[in-house]
Short mmCIF file of C-alpha atoms in Angstrom, two decimals:
data_model
loop_
_atom_site.label_atom_id
_atom_site.label_comp_id
_atom_site.label_asym_id
_atom_site.label_seq_id
_atom_site.Cartn_x
_atom_site.Cartn_y
_atom_site.Cartn_z
CA UNK A 178 0.00 0.00 0.00
CA UNK A 179 1.56 3.27 -1.16
CA UNK A 180 1.79 6.48 0.85
CA UNK A 181 -0.54 8.17 -1.64
CA UNK A 182 -3.14 5.46 -1.14
CA UNK A 183 -2.94 5.77 2.65
CA UNK A 184 -3.35 9.56 2.42
CA UNK A 185 -6.37 9.11 0.12
CA UNK A 186 -8.02 6.67 2.50
CA UNK A 187 -7.39 8.98 5.50
CA UNK A 188 -8.95 11.97 3.71
CA UNK A 189 -11.91 9.82 2.66
CA UNK A 190 -12.49 8.68 6.26
CA UNK A 191 -12.20 12.26 7.56
CA UNK A 192 -14.69 13.41 4.92
CA UNK A 193 -17.24 10.85 6.08
CA UNK A 194 -16.64 11.89 9.70
CA UNK A 195 -17.16 15.50 8.66
CA UNK A 196 -20.50 14.65 7.08
CA UNK A 197 -21.58 12.64 10.11
CA UNK A 198 -20.54 15.26 12.69
CA UNK A 199 -22.82 17.94 11.18
CA UNK A 200 -20.47 20.59 12.58
CA UNK A 201 -19.94 22.22 9.19
CA UNK A 202 -22.29 22.61 6.21
CA UNK A 203 -22.02 19.61 3.89
CA UNK A 204 -20.94 21.80 1.00
CA UNK A 205 -18.01 23.12 3.05
CA UNK A 206 -16.96 19.58 4.03
CA UNK A 207 -17.13 18.50 0.38
CA UNK A 208 -14.96 21.40 -0.78
CA UNK A 209 -12.41 20.85 2.02
CA UNK A 210 -12.26 17.23 0.87
CA UNK A 211 -11.69 18.22 -2.76
CA UNK A 212 -8.98 20.72 -1.79
CA UNK A 213 -7.24 18.11 0.37
CA UNK A 214 -7.26 15.55 -2.43
CA UNK A 215 -5.75 18.14 -4.78
CA UNK A 216 -3.07 19.41 -2.38
CA UNK A 217 -1.93 15.87 -1.58
CA UNK A 218 -1.73 14.90 -5.26
CA UNK A 219 -4.61 12.42 -5.21
CA UNK A 220 -6.32 14.35 -8.00
CA UNK A 221 -4.97 16.79 -10.55
CA UNK A 222 -6.13 20.30 -11.36
CA UNK A 223 -7.69 19.00 -14.57
CA UNK A 224 -9.51 16.32 -12.56
CA UNK A 225 -10.94 18.93 -10.18
CA UNK A 226 -12.20 21.13 -13.01
CA UNK A 227 -13.70 18.09 -14.76
CA UNK A 228 -15.76 17.30 -11.66
CA UNK A 229 -17.29 20.78 -11.71
CA UNK A 230 -18.12 20.32 -15.38
CA UNK A 231 -19.64 16.86 -14.99
CA UNK A 232 -22.72 16.49 -17.26
CA UNK A 233 -24.77 14.79 -14.53
CA UNK A 234 -23.99 17.64 -12.15
CA UNK A 235 -25.30 20.21 -14.61
CA UNK A 236 -28.32 18.08 -15.40
CA UNK A 237 -29.17 18.19 -11.68
CA UNK A 238 -28.52 21.91 -11.29
CA UNK A 239 -30.57 22.85 -14.35
CA UNK A 240 -33.46 20.60 -13.32
CA UNK A 241 -33.55 22.48 -10.02
CA UNK A 242 -34.21 25.67 -11.99
CA UNK A 243 -36.78 24.03 -14.28
CA UNK A 244 -38.60 22.59 -11.27
CA UNK A 245 -38.47 25.94 -9.45
CA UNK A 246 -40.15 27.58 -12.44
CA UNK A 247 -42.81 24.90 -12.65
CA UNK A 248 -43.64 25.16 -8.95
CA UNK A 249 -44.38 28.86 -9.40
CA UNK A 250 -47.40 27.92 -11.48
CA UNK A 251 -50.87 27.05 -10.20
CA UNK A 252 -50.69 23.64 -11.87
CA UNK A 253 -48.84 22.08 -8.95
CA UNK A 254 -51.27 23.35 -6.34
CA UNK A 255 -54.32 22.40 -8.40
CA UNK A 256 -53.00 18.90 -9.11
CA UNK A 257 -52.09 18.46 -5.44
CA UNK A 258 -55.63 19.31 -4.42
CA UNK A 259 -57.07 16.87 -6.97
CA UNK A 260 -54.75 14.04 -5.90
CA UNK A 261 -55.59 14.68 -2.26
CA UNK A 262 -59.28 14.52 -3.02
CA UNK A 263 -58.84 11.13 -4.67
CA UNK A 264 -56.56 9.89 -1.88
CA UNK A 265 -58.91 11.28 0.80
CA UNK A 266 -55.93 12.88 2.54
CA UNK A 267 -54.01 9.59 2.95
CA UNK A 268 -50.25 10.12 2.81
CA UNK A 269 -49.75 6.47 1.89
CA UNK A 270 -52.14 6.65 -1.07
CA UNK A 271 -50.64 9.93 -2.26
CA UNK A 272 -47.13 8.51 -2.03
CA UNK A 273 -48.10 5.28 -3.79
CA UNK A 274 -49.55 7.14 -6.77
CA UNK A 275 -46.47 9.28 -7.29
CA UNK A 276 -44.17 6.32 -6.60
CA UNK A 277 -45.79 4.41 -9.47
CA UNK A 278 -45.35 7.43 -11.73
CA UNK A 279 -41.67 7.63 -10.76
CA UNK A 280 -41.11 3.91 -11.38
CA UNK A 281 -42.66 4.21 -14.85
CA UNK A 282 -40.42 7.16 -15.69
CA UNK A 283 -37.38 5.20 -14.44
CA UNK A 284 -37.86 2.69 -17.23
CA UNK A 285 -37.52 5.34 -19.93
CA UNK A 286 -35.32 8.20 -18.76
CA UNK A 287 -32.71 6.15 -16.88
CA UNK A 288 -31.62 9.18 -14.84
CA UNK A 289 -32.74 9.07 -11.20
CA UNK A 290 -32.21 12.81 -10.76
CA UNK A 291 -34.40 13.60 -13.75
CA UNK A 292 -37.24 11.40 -12.52
CA UNK A 293 -36.99 12.80 -9.02
CA UNK A 294 -37.06 16.36 -10.38
CA UNK A 295 -40.28 15.56 -12.24
CA UNK A 296 -42.12 13.70 -9.48
CA UNK A 297 -40.86 15.44 -6.33
CA UNK A 298 -42.53 18.83 -6.98
CA UNK A 299 -45.88 17.11 -7.45
CA UNK A 300 -45.50 14.83 -4.44
CA UNK A 301 -44.21 17.70 -2.31
CA UNK A 302 -47.15 19.91 -3.23
CA UNK A 303 -49.61 17.14 -2.40
CA UNK A 304 -48.22 16.49 1.08
CA UNK A 305 -47.92 20.24 1.71
CA UNK A 306 -51.61 20.51 0.95
CA UNK A 307 -52.51 18.14 3.81
CA UNK A 308 -49.97 19.59 6.24
CA UNK A 309 -47.45 16.72 6.11
CA UNK A 310 -43.75 17.59 6.02
CA UNK A 311 -41.74 16.59 2.95
CA UNK A 312 -39.29 14.71 5.13
CA UNK A 313 -41.94 12.00 5.36
CA UNK A 314 -41.86 11.16 1.65
CA UNK A 315 -38.75 12.37 -0.18
CA UNK A 316 -36.27 9.74 0.99
CA UNK A 317 -38.70 6.82 0.53
CA UNK A 318 -39.30 8.09 -3.01
CA UNK A 319 -35.54 8.18 -3.69
CA UNK A 320 -35.11 4.59 -2.46
CA UNK A 321 -37.83 3.30 -4.77
CA UNK A 322 -36.46 5.20 -7.78
CA UNK A 323 -32.99 3.74 -7.26
CA UNK A 324 -34.32 0.23 -6.57
CA UNK A 325 -36.36 0.13 -9.78
CA UNK A 326 -34.04 2.06 -12.11
CA UNK A 327 -34.09 0.52 -15.62
CA UNK A 328 -35.61 -2.66 -14.20
CA UNK A 329 -38.38 -3.60 -16.63
CA UNK A 330 -37.39 -5.27 -19.94
CA UNK A 331 -38.02 -2.14 -22.01
CA UNK A 332 -36.53 1.27 -22.67
CA UNK A 333 -33.48 1.92 -20.50
CA UNK A 334 -33.54 -1.71 -19.34
CA UNK A 335 -31.87 -2.81 -22.58
CA UNK A 336 -28.61 -0.96 -21.90
CA UNK A 337 -27.23 -3.03 -19.00
CA UNK A 338 -27.47 -6.51 -20.62
CA UNK A 339 -25.88 -5.21 -23.84
CA UNK A 340 -22.97 -3.67 -21.91
CA UNK A 341 -22.42 -6.86 -19.91
CA UNK A 342 -22.52 -9.00 -23.06
CA UNK A 343 -19.81 -6.79 -24.52
CA UNK A 344 -17.68 -7.50 -21.44
CA UNK A 345 -18.35 -11.23 -21.88
CA UNK A 346 -16.77 -10.92 -25.32
CA UNK A 347 -13.87 -8.90 -23.95
CA UNK A 348 -13.09 -11.56 -21.33
CA UNK A 349 -13.70 -14.36 -23.86
CA UNK A 350 -16.52 -15.74 -21.69
CA UNK A 351 -18.40 -18.03 -24.05
CA UNK A 352 -21.61 -19.98 -23.71
CA UNK A 353 -23.45 -17.23 -21.81
CA UNK A 354 -25.56 -14.29 -22.98
CA UNK A 355 -27.60 -11.96 -20.79
CA UNK A 356 -31.07 -10.95 -21.98
CA UNK A 357 -33.25 -8.14 -20.63
CA UNK A 358 -35.27 -10.72 -18.72
CA UNK A 359 -32.32 -11.90 -16.60
CA UNK A 360 -31.97 -8.63 -14.59
CA UNK A 361 -35.77 -8.32 -14.44
CA UNK A 362 -36.14 -11.74 -12.83
CA UNK A 363 -33.18 -11.47 -10.44
CA UNK A 364 -34.13 -7.99 -9.22
CA UNK A 365 -37.89 -8.70 -8.91
CA UNK A 366 -38.07 -10.19 -5.35
CA UNK A 367 -35.90 -7.47 -3.83
CA UNK A 368 -37.95 -4.72 -5.45
CA UNK A 369 -41.22 -6.23 -4.24
CA UNK A 370 -39.99 -6.63 -0.66
CA UNK A 371 -38.45 -3.15 -0.49
CA UNK A 372 -41.66 -1.67 -1.93
CA UNK A 373 -43.73 -3.42 0.75
CA UNK A 374 -41.30 -2.19 3.41
CA UNK A 375 -41.45 1.41 2.17
CA UNK A 376 -45.26 1.42 2.04
CA UNK A 377 -45.67 -0.14 5.50
CA UNK A 378 -42.69 0.83 7.65
CA UNK A 379 -40.49 3.20 5.65
CA UNK A 380 -43.09 5.96 5.57
CA UNK A 381 -43.69 5.56 9.31
CA UNK A 382 -40.06 5.88 10.38
CA UNK A 383 -39.29 8.79 8.06
CA UNK A 384 -38.81 12.00 10.11
CA UNK A 385 -42.03 13.80 10.93
CA UNK A 386 -40.09 17.07 11.06
CA UNK A 387 -37.13 17.85 8.78
CA UNK A 388 -33.84 17.48 10.75
CA UNK A 389 -32.55 20.57 8.93
CA UNK A 390 -34.34 23.35 7.11
CA UNK A 391 -35.53 22.44 3.62
CA UNK A 392 -33.50 24.51 1.17
CA UNK A 393 -35.46 27.26 -0.50
CA UNK A 394 -33.93 26.30 -3.85
CA UNK A 395 -35.35 22.78 -3.87
CA UNK A 396 -38.63 21.59 -5.31
CA UNK A 397 -40.91 23.95 -3.40
CA UNK A 398 -44.47 24.84 -4.04
CA UNK A 399 -45.47 28.38 -4.67
CA UNK A 400 -45.63 30.31 -1.43
CA UNK A 401 -48.90 32.00 -0.65
CA UNK A 402 -47.00 35.30 -0.24
CA UNK A 403 -46.05 35.24 -3.93
CA UNK A 404 -48.44 36.68 -6.43
CA UNK A 405 -49.73 34.28 -9.10
CA UNK A 406 -47.93 34.41 -12.43
CA UNK A 407 -49.49 36.43 -15.27
CA UNK A 408 -51.37 34.25 -17.82
CA UNK A 409 -48.52 34.21 -20.36
CA UNK A 410 -45.86 33.18 -17.81
CA UNK A 411 -48.26 30.64 -16.29
CA UNK A 412 -48.63 28.91 -19.65
CA UNK A 413 -44.90 29.15 -20.31
CA UNK A 414 -44.20 27.42 -16.99
CA UNK A 415 -46.40 24.47 -18.05
CA UNK A 416 -45.03 24.22 -21.57
CA UNK A 417 -41.35 24.50 -20.64
CA UNK A 418 -41.54 21.99 -17.79
CA UNK A 419 -43.49 19.31 -19.67
CA UNK A 420 -41.53 19.87 -22.88
CA UNK A 421 -38.27 19.44 -20.95
CA UNK A 422 -39.55 16.23 -19.35
CA UNK A 423 -40.84 14.89 -22.68
CA UNK A 424 -37.56 15.51 -24.50
CA UNK A 425 -35.63 13.92 -21.60
CA UNK A 426 -37.75 10.79 -22.10
CA UNK A 427 -36.57 10.44 -25.70
CA UNK A 428 -33.13 12.05 -25.39
CA UNK A 429 -31.39 8.76 -26.18
CA UNK A 430 -33.32 8.36 -29.44
CA UNK A 431 -32.70 11.96 -30.40
CA UNK A 432 -29.01 11.80 -29.61
CA UNK A 433 -29.21 14.92 -27.42
CA UNK A 434 -27.35 15.06 -24.11
CA UNK A 435 -29.74 15.28 -21.10
CA UNK A 436 -27.78 18.17 -19.54
CA UNK A 437 -28.33 20.28 -22.67
CA UNK A 438 -32.06 19.62 -22.55
CA UNK A 439 -32.24 20.63 -18.88
CA UNK A 440 -30.08 23.71 -19.47
CA UNK A 441 -32.31 24.83 -22.33
CA UNK A 442 -35.38 24.44 -20.14
CA UNK A 443 -33.74 26.43 -17.33
CA UNK A 444 -32.77 29.26 -19.70
CA UNK A 445 -36.29 29.50 -21.11
CA UNK A 446 -37.76 29.64 -17.59
CA UNK A 447 -35.76 32.85 -17.14
CA UNK A 448 -36.20 34.30 -20.65
CA UNK A 449 -39.99 33.99 -20.46
CA UNK A 450 -40.13 35.63 -17.02
CA UNK A 451 -41.38 32.59 -15.11
CA UNK A 452 -38.43 33.12 -12.76
CA UNK A 453 -37.14 36.61 -11.99
CA UNK A 454 -34.55 38.33 -9.80
CA UNK A 455 -33.88 36.56 -6.51
CA UNK A 456 -36.01 33.62 -7.59
CA UNK A 457 -33.29 32.72 -10.09
CA UNK A 458 -30.55 32.84 -7.45
CA UNK A 459 -32.68 30.88 -4.98
CA UNK A 460 -33.24 28.17 -7.58
CA UNK A 461 -29.50 27.48 -7.91
CA UNK A 462 -28.49 24.67 -5.49
CA UNK A 463 -25.02 25.85 -4.43
CA UNK A 464 -24.65 23.38 -1.55
CA UNK A 465 -25.80 20.46 -3.68
CA UNK A 466 -23.37 21.54 -6.41
CA UNK A 467 -20.49 21.44 -3.91
CA UNK A 468 -21.46 18.08 -2.38
CA UNK A 469 -21.77 16.41 -5.79
CA UNK A 470 -18.41 17.77 -6.98
CA UNK A 471 -16.87 16.61 -3.69
CA UNK A 472 -18.31 13.12 -4.19
CA UNK A 473 -16.78 12.98 -7.66
CA UNK A 474 -13.41 14.05 -6.27
CA UNK A 475 -13.45 11.24 -3.71
CA UNK A 476 -14.27 8.69 -6.38
CA UNK A 477 -11.52 10.06 -8.61
CA UNK A 478 -8.98 10.02 -5.78
CA UNK A 479 -9.80 6.42 -4.84
CA UNK A 480 -9.38 5.43 -8.49
CA UNK A 481 -6.20 7.45 -9.16
CA UNK A 482 -4.37 6.16 -6.10
CA UNK A 483 -5.34 2.54 -6.72
CA UNK A 484 -7.46 2.29 -3.56
CA UNK A 485 -10.49 1.20 -5.60
CA UNK A 486 -8.46 -1.53 -7.32
CA UNK A 487 -7.08 -2.65 -3.96
CA UNK A 488 -10.59 -3.12 -2.62
CA UNK A 489 -11.70 -4.92 -5.77
CA UNK A 490 -8.72 -7.28 -5.72
CA UNK A 491 -9.33 -8.13 -2.07
CA UNK A 492 -12.87 -9.08 -2.96
CA UNK A 493 -11.80 -11.23 -5.88
CA UNK A 494 -9.32 -13.04 -3.62
CA UNK A 495 -11.95 -13.64 -0.93
CA UNK A 496 -14.49 -14.88 -3.47
CA UNK A 497 -12.09 -17.51 -4.82
CA UNK A 498 -11.10 -18.70 -1.34
CA UNK A 499 -14.55 -19.79 -0.10
CA UNK A 500 -16.51 -22.86 -1.11
CA UNK A 501 -20.11 -21.74 -0.66
CA UNK A 502 -22.42 -20.22 -3.25
CA UNK A 503 -24.08 -17.78 -0.86
CA UNK A 504 -20.78 -16.66 0.69
CA UNK A 505 -19.30 -15.95 -2.74
CA UNK A 506 -22.34 -13.90 -3.73
CA UNK A 507 -22.36 -12.15 -0.34
CA UNK A 508 -18.72 -11.10 -0.80
CA UNK A 509 -19.44 -9.80 -4.30
CA UNK A 510 -22.52 -7.91 -3.13
CA UNK A 511 -20.87 -6.37 -0.07
CA UNK A 512 -17.85 -5.26 -2.07
CA UNK A 513 -19.95 -3.28 -4.52
CA UNK A 514 -22.40 -2.14 -1.84
CA UNK A 515 -19.76 -0.74 0.52
CA UNK A 516 -17.69 0.96 -2.17
CA UNK A 517 -20.77 2.50 -3.82
CA UNK A 518 -21.54 4.43 -0.62
CA UNK A 519 -18.36 6.46 -1.21
CA UNK A 520 -18.12 6.53 -5.00
CA UNK A 521 -20.77 7.20 -7.63
CA UNK A 522 -22.74 4.01 -8.19
CA UNK A 523 -22.27 3.85 -11.96
CA UNK A 524 -18.50 4.23 -11.55
CA UNK A 525 -18.44 1.47 -8.93
CA UNK A 526 -20.49 -0.89 -11.05
CA UNK A 527 -18.32 -0.59 -14.15
CA UNK A 528 -15.03 -0.55 -12.24
CA UNK A 529 -15.88 -3.70 -10.25
CA UNK A 530 -17.66 -5.53 -13.07
CA UNK A 531 -14.42 -6.49 -14.89
CA UNK A 532 -12.95 -7.83 -11.63
CA UNK A 533 -16.08 -9.85 -10.89
CA UNK A 534 -16.27 -11.25 -14.42
CA UNK A 535 -12.58 -12.13 -14.34
CA UNK A 536 -13.20 -13.97 -11.07
CA UNK A 537 -16.15 -15.91 -12.51
CA UNK A 538 -14.04 -16.92 -15.49
CA UNK A 539 -11.25 -18.22 -13.24
CA UNK A 540 -13.81 -20.12 -11.19
CA UNK A 541 -15.53 -21.43 -14.32
CA UNK A 542 -19.02 -20.40 -13.20
CA UNK A 543 -22.05 -18.77 -14.82
CA UNK A 544 -21.25 -15.03 -14.77
CA UNK A 545 -24.83 -13.77 -15.21
CA UNK A 546 -25.87 -13.98 -11.55
CA UNK A 547 -22.69 -12.29 -10.29
CA UNK A 548 -22.97 -9.49 -12.89
CA UNK A 549 -26.58 -8.73 -11.97
CA UNK A 550 -25.72 -8.85 -8.26
CA UNK A 551 -23.13 -6.09 -8.81
CA UNK A 552 -25.87 -4.07 -10.51
CA UNK A 553 -28.27 -4.57 -7.58
CA UNK A 554 -25.60 -3.62 -5.05
CA UNK A 555 -24.63 -0.51 -7.01
CA UNK A 556 -28.26 0.67 -7.21
CA UNK A 557 -28.58 0.29 -3.42
CA UNK A 558 -26.68 3.58 -3.27
CA UNK A 559 -28.74 5.47 -0.73
CA UNK A 560 -26.78 5.52 2.55
CA UNK A 561 -24.45 8.50 1.96
CA UNK A 562 -24.45 11.68 -0.13
CA UNK A 563 -21.34 10.41 -1.98
CA UNK A 564 -23.12 7.35 -3.38
CA UNK A 565 -25.08 8.95 -6.22
CA UNK A 566 -26.29 12.40 -7.34
CA UNK A 567 -29.85 11.72 -6.19
CA UNK A 568 -29.03 11.54 -2.47
CA UNK A 569 -27.74 15.14 -2.00
CA UNK A 570 -30.77 16.29 -4.00
CA UNK A 571 -33.07 14.25 -1.75
CA UNK A 572 -31.40 15.63 1.38
CA UNK A 573 -32.04 19.16 0.18
CA UNK A 574 -35.63 18.44 -0.89
CA UNK A 575 -36.58 16.64 2.34
CA UNK A 576 -34.49 18.55 4.88
CA UNK A 577 -32.42 15.51 5.87
CA UNK A 578 -28.99 15.43 7.49
CA UNK A 579 -26.45 12.61 7.08
CA UNK A 580 -27.64 10.79 10.20
CA UNK A 581 -31.30 10.75 9.19
CA UNK A 582 -30.70 9.28 5.72
CA UNK A 583 -28.23 6.73 7.09
CA UNK A 584 -30.73 5.49 9.68
CA UNK A 585 -33.50 5.25 7.09
CA UNK A 586 -31.19 3.33 4.74
CA UNK A 587 -30.34 0.50 7.14
CA UNK A 588 -33.41 -1.72 6.72
CA UNK A 589 -33.83 -1.40 2.92
CA UNK A 590 -30.10 -2.06 2.54
CA UNK A 591 -30.30 -5.21 4.67
CA UNK A 592 -33.35 -6.37 2.71
CA UNK A 593 -31.56 -5.89 -0.60
CA UNK A 594 -28.51 -7.77 0.68
CA UNK A 595 -30.50 -10.68 2.07
CA UNK A 596 -32.94 -11.10 -0.80
CA UNK A 597 -30.37 -10.40 -3.51
CA UNK A 598 -27.84 -12.93 -2.25
CA UNK A 599 -30.36 -15.70 -1.47
CA UNK A 600 -32.35 -15.34 -4.69
CA UNK A 601 -29.24 -15.13 -6.89
CA UNK A 602 -27.76 -18.15 -5.14
CA UNK A 603 -30.96 -20.07 -5.78
CA UNK A 604 -31.13 -19.15 -9.49
CA UNK A 605 -27.40 -19.39 -10.23
CA UNK A 606 -25.78 -21.91 -7.87
CA UNK A 607 -21.97 -22.11 -8.02
CA UNK A 608 -21.11 -25.21 -6.02
#
């Protein structure tokens, strides 16, 4: 283990402690982390600037602005009232309806932040209408979006099997081919059980009051102190928001980058006067921006110094040293699950996937179950704000601190681990 790797791991641990302590704003902790990684040579200047220019980061930031414009319209309040009438004021029924909408969107957009930005304003307005705090619903919504991301055998669900099959060819793994139905079947029990948990217990244990103040720049409903928009701006708010969402749905087919779509929507919200003056500044999520960039810097530092490879190699060694199907799958799952809490989940999945596939080839086993298990573990990225872009956004929208999201994540994480390992072991036995 090199000195650089040790320094990287120390800074990473201190960053997590900083988030947990709640002594400093999370954005400040994230920037101190990034500066430390740079000063100690764990990341370069070009790396640092790349993190601030990350396309996913700008997709998130711009969707904040688009959502802020949309929530200035009367549409959100009117829809919230209608939904509440149908749900008869039941938080569970309201949440279930919007959860289903989010899950459907997850099968087409494939960007958790985009789906959350579409659904959260509507869900937030509905619970506001009945006097329930957003802290009750935002984190449960995020868990379900991540758990079901690109799960059904349609739309975005086709990407993962095709990418894994390409890796099979790269590693000269013959005799196996993953179809869209393999991930669907393996992920199904875990999704069902986590959904039942969220609807029965998850909503109950979510904080009744936000641990921290909900940021004014997150998906808020129009305040009663604000005057309604003029008719032209009201219509523009509808058109721009729904047009942005619609184009995001088909961005892959159009060949247009999602961040550009969101940026265009944000610009038009300002040009048409839907957002003005301080409303524009309030819509920009500065703290979220800093936390996301900090998360990217940690992932980059772990990769640059070889710490990520070290962890992956340890897992591969452990997996080949045991003689039990469930233990092998548990090691694979825990490796991806633990690392993904500190690095972006997509980066973890595709950095560990080659190691896992190489291990399955050495062991001479069916690689499909192990590959899907890495995918499940990587999508269970909801315990820390470093795990994926959606979590800092959720923290801001629901008024959560690090402790509150970590506590809420424990049971769904354990359920995913237990069900994922047992079901995969049953479908794809090794020994």
